[in-house]
């Protein structure tokens, strides 16, 4: 009779290991699916809450006549730009209807750029007339800037000791770095405006692959944020956003020209 | 052992991919979906409060637009883009001339003894041409000597005055800022100045002739 007791014991151990892996898989996927489902439910809920808050702010206002909404938007747009012109500093006007983004100074358009591409959150697509006017009826104010390049680069230079040192400093030339230009501003009516500089779609995609571009960093931030919210059992946050793509040099010029608390006028 | 490790790793990777795709695609799609949020879909009811009508709105818009248009000077004015070192000369809404210029280098010069500081940048905003002059002489300020590693001469010293450095014309903008020419033509298009706006000879002549005292200079 052959003794199979050792073999039997090993196979039992193998089985245990296999069932352990199975258990891990079931548990892991269970946790992932449950937490993702709860997170999804809450994520949709916050959009609804945000809409309801916006609606409650305009409660009591007379309903807007749908046949006049375009004219009313036009009036709000011009009125808002006039209000912005009363300020002394550079303001930004964004017309998503005409696909233009402009820098304005005292009512004079000092720079005009054609928008290459844009997208807006569903929140803006579902706004009714009164919410629209509460949101865009007057200039918005920038509250926070975040950018991939320095907003106002300033170099500190120590004066040369003599003529020879001064000449040496003149011959030394700085190289121009390859910059990815994208910036985000938080506006006072609780939404974000994202501007990305793209000179071509191919360039934008290659930056995504290299992990340098705006979309890549934004997606990574979203994943990390979502994960953090799930781990900490926190309700997700929802900030509607507008994403605009314009040529890189213009994105840079606008970023550098805008004061920290600049006014912004938007027409959607 | 190794097999189990890889199975667990695969489970982890699939789980992470599932979570990532949910966060990147499914959740945003659901947030945008009107099926999930039917109660707040766009739609207006009623026909307004009756106080606004098409004719009055159109009248208001044209009045406001005229007010906005009036803010653009009818005479010549210049726009300076300091980020791209480009100028645009306009008359009303018509572009007369454009080209390269040089603007402030955004630099803080600290004297060797660290007791004096000079900031070189082109200030943004609306300026006005305060004065015009042909064949200007440059009265070199102290920083010009500090920057070159030279001793600072007393005020009025002949070494402080240079002809030709500012080109054939200058337009003063106040606070020591000017639009002028340059002998360093190879630097045009770069941020190299101490705050003034430098133009090439022909551009400078056109700008000098077009702008009058009181003309607006928009710098951004």
Coordinates of C-alpha atoms in Angstrom, one line a residue:
Chain A
X1 CA 0.0 0.0 0.0
X2 CA 1.3 3.4 -1.0
X3 CA 1.3 6.1 1.6
X4 CA -0.4 9.2 0.1
X5 CA -0.8 11.0 3.3
X6 CA 1.9 13.8 2.5
X7 CA 0.5 14.3 -1.0
X8 CA -3.0 14.5 0.4
X9 CA -1.9 17.1 2.9
X10 CA -0.2 19.2 0.1
X11 CA -3.2 19.1 -2.2
X12 CA -5.4 20.1 0.7
X13 CA -3.1 23.1 1.2
X14 CA -3.2 24.0 -2.5
X15 CA -7.0 23.9 -2.4
X16 CA -7.0 26.1 0.7
X17 CA -4.8 28.6 -1.1
X18 CA -7.0 28.5 -4.2
X19 CA -10.1 29.0 -2.2
X20 CA -8.2 31.8 -0.3
X21 CA -7.6 33.6 -3.7
X22 CA -11.2 33.1 -4.6
X23 CA -12.3 34.5 -1.3
X24 CA -10.0 37.5 -1.8
X25 CA -11.4 38.0 -5.3
X26 CA -15.0 37.9 -4.1
X27 CA -14.3 40.1 -1.2
X28 CA -12.2 42.6 -3.1
X29 CA -14.7 42.9 -6.0
X30 CA -17.6 43.0 -3.5
X31 CA -16.0 46.0 -1.7
X32 CA -15.1 47.7 -5.0
X33 CA -18.6 47.2 -6.5
X34 CA -20.4 48.3 -3.3
X35 CA -18.3 51.3 -2.7
X36 CA -18.3 52.4 -6.3
X37 CA -22.1 52.0 -6.5
X38 CA -22.6 54.1 -3.3
X39 CA -20.1 56.6 -4.6
X40 CA -22.0 56.7 -8.0
X41 CA -25.3 57.2 -6.2
X42 CA -23.9 60.1 -4.1
X43 CA -22.1 61.6 -7.1
X44 CA -25.4 61.9 -9.0
X45 CA -27.1 63.2 -5.8
X46 CA -24.6 66.1 -5.5
X47 CA -25.4 67.3 -9.0
X48 CA -29.1 67.2 -8.1
X49 CA -28.4 69.1 -4.9
X50 CA -26.3 71.7 -6.8
X51 CA -29.2 72.2 -9.2
X52 CA -31.7 72.5 -6.5
X53 CA -29.6 75.1 -4.6
X54 CA -29.2 77.1 -7.8
X55 CA -33.0 76.8 -8.4
X56 CA -33.8 77.9 -4.9
X57 CA -31.7 81.0 -5.3
X58 CA -34.0 82.2 -8.0
X59 CA -37.2 81.1 -6.5
X60 CA -40.0 83.6 -7.0
X61 CA -38.5 85.0 -10.1
X62 CA -41.0 85.3 -13.0
X63 CA -40.4 82.5 -15.6
X64 CA -38.4 83.5 -18.6
X65 CA -40.2 83.5 -21.9
X66 CA -38.4 80.9 -24.1
X67 CA -38.9 82.9 -27.2
X68 CA -37.0 85.8 -25.7
X69 CA -34.2 83.9 -24.0
X70 CA -31.6 84.5 -26.7
X71 CA -32.3 88.3 -26.7
X72 CA -32.1 88.3 -22.9
X73 CA -28.8 86.4 -23.0
X74 CA -27.5 89.0 -25.5
X75 CA -28.5 91.8 -23.3
X76 CA -27.0 90.2 -20.2
X77 CA -23.8 89.6 -22.1
X78 CA -23.4 93.3 -23.3
X79 CA -24.5 94.6 -19.9
X80 CA -22.0 92.4 -18.1
X81 CA -19.1 93.5 -20.4
X82 CA -20.1 97.1 -19.7
X83 CA -19.9 96.5 -16.0
X84 CA -16.5 94.9 -16.5
X85 CA -15.3 97.9 -18.5
X86 CA -15.9 100.1 -15.4
X87 CA -12.9 98.4 -13.7
X88 CA -9.3 99.5 -14.3
X89 CA -7.8 96.1 -14.9
X90 CA -7.9 93.5 -17.7
X91 CA -11.0 91.3 -17.8
X92 CA -11.8 88.2 -19.7
X93 CA -14.9 87.7 -21.8
X94 CA -15.8 84.3 -23.1
X95 CA -18.4 83.8 -25.8
X96 CA -19.0 80.1 -26.3
X97 CA -21.7 81.0 -28.8
X98 CA -19.3 82.7 -31.1
X99 CA -16.3 80.5 -30.1
X100 CA -14.2 83.5 -29.0
X101 CA -12.3 84.4 -25.9
X102 CA -11.2 88.0 -25.4
X103 CA -9.1 90.2 -23.1
X104 CA -10.8 93.5 -22.5
X105 CA -9.4 96.6 -21.0
X106 CA -11.8 99.5 -20.2
X107 CA -14.2 98.1 -22.8
X108 CA -11.5 97.8 -25.6
X109 CA -10.8 94.4 -26.9
X110 CA -7.1 94.0 -26.6
X111 CA -6.8 90.4 -27.6
X112 CA -9.2 88.1 -29.4
X113 CA -8.6 84.3 -29.7
X114 CA -10.7 81.7 -31.5
X115 CA -11.7 78.8 -29.3
X116 CA -10.6 75.6 -30.8
X117 CA -12.7 73.3 -28.7
X118 CA -14.8 73.5 -25.6
X119 CA -17.0 71.4 -23.3
X120 CA -19.3 72.3 -20.4
X121 CA -20.6 70.3 -17.5
X122 CA -24.2 69.0 -17.8
X123 CA -25.2 71.5 -15.1
X124 CA -24.8 74.4 -17.6
X125 CA -26.8 72.5 -20.3
X126 CA -29.7 71.9 -17.9
X127 CA -29.9 75.4 -16.4
X128 CA -33.2 77.3 -16.9
X129 CA -33.3 80.9 -17.8
X130 CA -33.4 82.3 -14.3
X131 CA -30.5 80.2 -13.1
X132 CA -28.6 81.3 -16.2
X133 CA -29.0 84.9 -15.4
X134 CA -28.2 84.4 -11.8
X135 CA -25.0 82.7 -12.9
X136 CA -23.9 84.8 -15.9
X137 CA -26.0 88.0 -15.7
X138 CA -23.1 90.0 -14.2
X139 CA -19.3 89.6 -14.2
X140 CA -17.8 86.8 -12.2
X141 CA -14.7 87.2 -10.1
X142 CA -11.7 84.9 -10.1
X143 CA -11.0 83.5 -6.7
X144 CA -8.2 81.1 -7.2
X145 CA -5.6 80.5 -9.9
X146 CA -3.7 77.3 -10.6
X147 CA -1.4 76.9 -13.6
X148 CA 1.1 74.6 -15.1
X149 CA 3.5 77.6 -15.7
X150 CA 4.4 80.5 -13.4
X151 CA 1.9 83.2 -13.7
X152 CA 4.2 86.1 -13.2
X153 CA 7.8 84.9 -13.5
X154 CA 10.3 87.3 -12.0
X155 CA 14.1 86.9 -11.9
X156 CA 16.3 88.3 -9.2
X157 CA 19.7 89.4 -10.4
X158 CA 22.6 90.6 -8.2
X159 CA 24.3 93.6 -9.7
X160 CA 27.7 92.7 -11.3
X161 CA 30.9 93.9 -9.4
X162 CA 32.5 95.3 -12.5
X163 CA 32.3 95.6 -16.3
X164 CA 33.8 92.2 -17.0
X165 CA 31.2 90.5 -14.9
X166 CA 28.4 92.5 -16.5
X167 CA 29.6 91.4 -20.0
X168 CA 29.7 87.8 -19.0
X169 CA 26.2 88.0 -17.7
X170 CA 25.0 89.5 -21.1
X171 CA 26.5 86.6 -23.1
X172 CA 24.9 84.0 -20.9
X173 CA 21.5 83.2 -22.5
X174 CA 18.6 81.4 -21.0
X175 CA 17.1 78.6 -23.0
X176 CA 13.3 78.6 -23.6
X177 CA 11.8 75.6 -22.0
X178 CA 9.1 73.5 -23.7
X179 CA 6.0 74.5 -21.6
X180 CA 2.7 72.8 -21.3
X181 CA 0.3 75.6 -20.8
X182 CA -2.9 74.9 -18.9
X183 CA -4.6 76.8 -16.1
X184 CA -7.6 76.6 -13.9
X185 CA -9.5 79.3 -12.2
X186 CA -12.2 79.0 -9.5
X187 CA -14.9 81.6 -10.0
X188 CA -17.0 83.2 -7.3
X189 CA -20.2 81.4 -8.3
X190 CA -18.7 78.0 -7.5
X191 CA -17.6 76.7 -10.8
X192 CA -14.3 76.2 -12.5
X193 CA -12.9 77.5 -15.8
X194 CA -10.2 75.4 -17.3
X195 CA -8.1 76.7 -20.1
X196 CA -5.7 74.5 -22.0
X197 CA -3.2 75.5 -24.7
X198 CA -3.1 73.2 -27.6
X199 CA -1.4 73.8 -30.9
X200 CA -2.6 70.5 -32.4
X201 CA -4.7 67.6 -31.3
X202 CA -1.8 65.2 -32.0
X203 CA 0.4 67.3 -29.7
X204 CA -2.2 67.2 -27.0
X205 CA -2.6 63.5 -27.3
X206 CA 1.2 62.9 -27.1
X207 CA 1.3 65.0 -23.9
X208 CA -1.5 62.8 -22.5
X209 CA 0.6 59.7 -23.2
X210 CA 3.7 61.3 -21.6
X211 CA 1.6 62.2 -18.5
X212 CA 2.3 65.9 -19.1
X213 CA -1.0 67.2 -20.5
X214 CA -3.9 68.9 -18.9
X215 CA -6.4 66.0 -19.4
X216 CA -4.0 63.5 -17.9
X217 CA -3.4 65.5 -14.8
X218 CA -7.0 66.3 -14.4
X219 CA -8.0 62.6 -14.7
X220 CA -5.4 61.6 -12.2
X221 CA -6.6 64.2 -9.8
X222 CA -10.2 63.0 -10.2
X223 CA -9.3 59.4 -9.5
X224 CA -7.2 60.3 -6.4
X225 CA -10.0 62.6 -5.2
X226 CA -12.7 59.9 -5.7
X227 CA -10.6 57.3 -3.9
X228 CA -10.0 59.7 -1.0
X229 CA -13.7 60.4 -0.7
X230 CA -14.5 56.6 -0.6
X231 CA -11.8 55.8 1.9
X232 CA -12.8 58.7 4.2
X233 CA -16.6 58.0 3.7
X234 CA -17.0 61.5 2.5
X235 CA -19.7 62.8 0.2
X236 CA -18.3 63.6 -3.2
X237 CA -18.0 67.2 -4.3
X238 CA -19.3 68.5 -7.5
X239 CA -18.0 71.6 -9.2
X240 CA -19.4 72.4 -12.7
X241 CA -16.7 73.3 -15.2
X242 CA -16.0 74.8 -18.5
X243 CA -13.1 73.5 -20.5
X244 CA -11.7 75.7 -23.3
X245 CA -8.9 74.8 -25.7
X246 CA -7.1 77.7 -27.4
X247 CA -3.6 78.1 -29.0
X248 CA -0.8 77.7 -26.5
X249 CA 0.8 81.2 -26.9
X250 CA -2.6 82.8 -26.4
X251 CA -3.4 80.7 -23.3
X252 CA -0.1 81.9 -21.9
X253 CA -0.7 85.5 -22.8
X254 CA -4.2 85.5 -21.2
X255 CA -2.8 83.8 -18.0
X256 CA -0.1 86.4 -17.6
X257 CA -2.4 89.3 -18.4
X258 CA -5.2 88.5 -16.0
X259 CA -4.9 90.0 -12.5
X260 CA -5.4 87.6 -9.6
X261 CA -9.0 88.7 -8.9
X262 CA -9.9 89.6 -12.5
X263 CA -13.5 89.8 -13.7
X264 CA -14.9 87.3 -16.2
X265 CA -17.9 87.5 -18.4
X266 CA -19.4 84.4 -20.0
X267 CA -22.0 83.7 -22.6
X268 CA -23.1 80.1 -23.2
Chain B
X1 CA 2.7 30.2 -4.8
X2 CA 3.8 32.4 -7.8
X3 CA 0.5 31.5 -9.6
X4 CA -1.5 32.7 -6.6
X5 CA 0.4 35.9 -6.5
X6 CA -0.3 36.6 -10.1
X7 CA -4.0 35.7 -9.7
X8 CA -4.2 38.2 -6.8
X9 CA -2.3 40.8 -8.7
X10 CA -4.6 40.4 -11.7
X11 CA -7.6 40.7 -9.4
X12 CA -6.2 43.9 -8.0
X13 CA -5.4 45.3 -11.4
X14 CA -8.9 44.5 -12.8
X15 CA -10.4 46.1 -9.6
X16 CA -8.4 49.2 -10.0
X17 CA -9.2 49.4 -13.7
X18 CA -12.9 49.0 -13.0
X19 CA -12.8 51.8 -10.4
X20 CA -10.8 54.1 -12.7
X21 CA -13.1 53.6 -15.6
X22 CA -16.1 54.2 -13.3
X23 CA -14.6 57.5 -12.1
X24 CA -13.5 58.6 -15.5
X25 CA -16.4 57.6 -17.7
X26 CA -19.4 56.1 -16.0
X27 CA -19.9 58.5 -13.1
X28 CA -19.4 61.7 -15.2
X29 CA -21.8 60.2 -17.8
X30 CA -24.4 59.5 -15.1
X31 CA -23.9 63.0 -13.7
X32 CA -24.7 64.4 -17.2
X33 CA -27.6 62.1 -17.8
X34 CA -31.1 63.6 -17.8
X35 CA -32.5 60.1 -17.3
X36 CA -31.0 60.0 -13.8
X37 CA -32.0 63.6 -13.1
X38 CA -35.4 64.0 -14.8
X39 CA -36.8 66.6 -12.4
X40 CA -34.4 69.4 -13.2
X41 CA -34.3 69.2 -17.0
X42 CA -34.3 72.5 -18.8
X43 CA -37.6 73.9 -19.7
X44 CA -39.5 77.1 -19.1
X45 CA -43.1 77.5 -18.4
X46 CA -45.2 80.5 -18.8
X47 CA -44.6 83.4 -21.1
X48 CA -42.8 85.8 -18.8
X49 CA -44.1 88.5 -16.6
X50 CA -45.2 90.6 -19.5
X51 CA -42.8 93.5 -18.7
X52 CA -40.3 92.6 -21.4
X53 CA -41.0 92.2 -25.1
X54 CA -38.9 91.7 -28.2
X55 CA -38.9 95.3 -29.3
X56 CA -37.9 96.7 -26.0
X57 CA -35.1 94.1 -25.6
X58 CA -33.7 94.9 -29.0
X59 CA -33.8 98.6 -28.2
X60 CA -32.0 98.0 -24.9
X61 CA -29.3 95.8 -26.6
X62 CA -28.6 98.4 -29.3
X63 CA -28.3 101.2 -26.7
X64 CA -25.9 99.1 -24.5
X65 CA -23.9 98.0 -27.6
X66 CA -23.5 101.6 -28.7
X67 CA -22.3 102.5 -25.1
X68 CA -19.8 99.7 -25.3
X69 CA -18.6 100.6 -28.7
X70 CA -18.0 104.2 -27.6
X71 CA -15.3 103.0 -25.2
X72 CA -13.1 102.1 -28.1
X73 CA -11.2 105.3 -29.1
X74 CA -12.1 106.7 -32.5
X75 CA -8.5 108.0 -32.9
X76 CA -5.3 106.0 -33.1
X77 CA -4.3 103.9 -30.1
X78 CA -1.8 101.2 -29.5
X79 CA -2.1 97.8 -27.9
X80 CA 1.1 96.1 -26.4
X81 CA 1.1 92.4 -25.7
X82 CA 4.0 92.0 -23.2
X83 CA 3.8 88.2 -23.2
X84 CA 4.4 87.9 -27.0
X85 CA 6.2 91.2 -27.4
X86 CA 3.9 92.3 -30.1
X87 CA 2.3 95.7 -30.8
X88 CA -1.0 96.5 -32.7
X89 CA -1.6 100.0 -33.9
X90 CA -5.3 100.7 -34.3
X91 CA -7.5 103.5 -35.5
X92 CA -11.0 102.9 -34.2
X93 CA -11.6 99.2 -34.9
X94 CA -9.2 99.1 -37.8
X95 CA -5.7 97.6 -37.5
X96 CA -3.2 100.0 -39.1
X97 CA 0.0 98.3 -38.3
X98 CA 1.4 95.5 -36.2
X99 CA 4.8 94.1 -35.5
X100 CA 7.4 93.0 -32.9
X101 CA 8.4 95.1 -29.9
X102 CA 10.4 94.5 -26.8
X103 CA 9.0 94.9 -23.3
X104 CA 10.1 94.6 -19.7
X105 CA 12.3 91.7 -18.7
X106 CA 10.5 91.0 -15.4
X107 CA 13.7 91.3 -13.3
X108 CA 14.6 92.5 -9.9
X109 CA 18.1 94.0 -9.8
X110 CA 19.7 94.1 -6.4
X111 CA 22.7 96.3 -5.9
X112 CA 25.9 94.5 -4.8
X113 CA 25.6 95.9 -1.3
X114 CA 22.0 94.6 -1.2
X115 CA 20.7 98.1 -0.1
X116 CA 19.0 99.1 -3.4
X117 CA 16.6 97.3 -5.6
X118 CA 15.3 98.1 -9.1
X119 CA 12.3 96.4 -10.6
X120 CA 12.2 96.1 -14.4
X121 CA 8.8 95.3 -15.9
X122 CA 6.3 96.9 -18.2
X123 CA 3.2 97.9 -16.1
X124 CA -0.1 96.6 -17.5
X125 CA -3.2 98.7 -17.9
X126 CA -4.3 101.8 -19.8
X127 CA -1.7 104.6 -20.2
X128 CA -1.8 107.9 -22.0
X129 CA 0.8 109.4 -24.3
X130 CA 2.0 112.3 -22.2
X131 CA 4.6 113.7 -24.5
X132 CA 6.4 113.3 -27.9
X133 CA 10.0 114.1 -28.7
X134 CA 12.2 113.8 -31.8
X135 CA 15.9 112.8 -31.4
X136 CA 15.6 112.2 -27.7
X137 CA 18.7 112.1 -25.4
X138 CA 18.7 109.4 -22.8
X139 CA 19.4 110.6 -19.3
X140 CA 20.8 107.4 -17.8
X141 CA 19.4 106.6 -14.4
X142 CA 21.5 105.0 -11.6
X143 CA 20.4 101.5 -12.4
X144 CA 22.0 101.7 -15.9
X145 CA 25.4 102.1 -14.2
X146 CA 24.8 99.5 -11.5
X147 CA 23.7 97.0 -14.2
X148 CA 27.0 97.5 -16.1
X149 CA 29.1 97.3 -13.0
X150 CA 30.1 100.9 -13.3
X151 CA 30.5 103.5 -10.5
X152 CA 27.5 105.9 -10.3
X153 CA 28.4 109.4 -11.5
X154 CA 26.9 112.5 -9.9
X155 CA 23.7 114.0 -11.3
X156 CA 24.3 116.1 -14.4
X157 CA 27.5 114.3 -15.2
X158 CA 28.1 114.2 -19.0
X159 CA 28.4 110.4 -18.8
X160 CA 24.7 110.2 -17.9
X161 CA 23.6 111.5 -21.3
X162 CA 23.5 109.4 -24.4
X163 CA 22.2 110.4 -27.9
X164 CA 20.9 107.8 -30.4
X165 CA 20.2 105.1 -27.8
X166 CA 16.5 105.8 -27.8
X167 CA 16.3 106.0 -31.6
X168 CA 14.7 108.8 -33.5
X169 CA 11.6 109.4 -31.4
X170 CA 10.2 108.9 -28.0
X171 CA 6.7 108.9 -26.6
X172 CA 6.5 109.3 -22.8
X173 CA 3.8 107.4 -20.9
X174 CA 4.5 108.8 -17.4
X175 CA 6.4 107.3 -14.4
X176 CA 9.5 107.1 -16.5
X177 CA 8.1 104.7 -19.0
X178 CA 8.4 105.4 -22.7
X179 CA 7.9 104.0 -26.2
X180 CA 11.2 104.5 -28.1
X181 CA 13.6 103.0 -30.6
X182 CA 16.7 100.9 -30.0
X183 CA 20.2 100.2 -31.1
X184 CA 19.8 96.6 -30.0
X185 CA 17.7 95.5 -32.9
X186 CA 18.5 91.9 -32.6
X187 CA 16.6 91.8 -29.3
X188 CA 13.4 93.0 -30.7
X189 CA 10.6 90.4 -30.0
X190 CA 12.2 89.6 -26.6
X191 CA 11.5 90.6 -23.1
X192 CA 14.7 92.5 -22.5
X193 CA 13.9 96.1 -21.5
X194 CA 13.8 97.9 -18.2
X195 CA 10.1 98.6 -18.6
X196 CA 9.9 100.7 -21.7
X197 CA 8.5 99.5 -25.0
X198 CA 11.2 99.4 -27.8
X199 CA 10.2 99.4 -31.5
X200 CA 12.1 99.0 -34.7
X201 CA 12.8 102.3 -36.6
X202 CA 10.0 102.1 -39.2
X203 CA 7.4 101.0 -36.7
X204 CA 8.5 103.7 -34.3
X205 CA 8.0 106.3 -37.0
X206 CA 4.5 105.0 -37.8
X207 CA 3.5 104.9 -34.2
X208 CA 5.0 108.4 -33.5
X209 CA 3.1 109.9 -36.4
X210 CA -0.2 108.1 -35.6
X211 CA -0.3 108.7 -31.8
X212 CA -0.9 112.2 -30.4
X213 CA -0.5 113.5 -26.9
X214 CA -3.5 112.0 -25.1
X215 CA -3.7 108.9 -27.2
X216 CA -4.4 105.7 -25.3
X217 CA -1.8 102.9 -24.8
X218 CA -3.3 99.6 -23.7
X219 CA -0.7 97.2 -22.2
X220 CA -1.4 93.6 -21.2

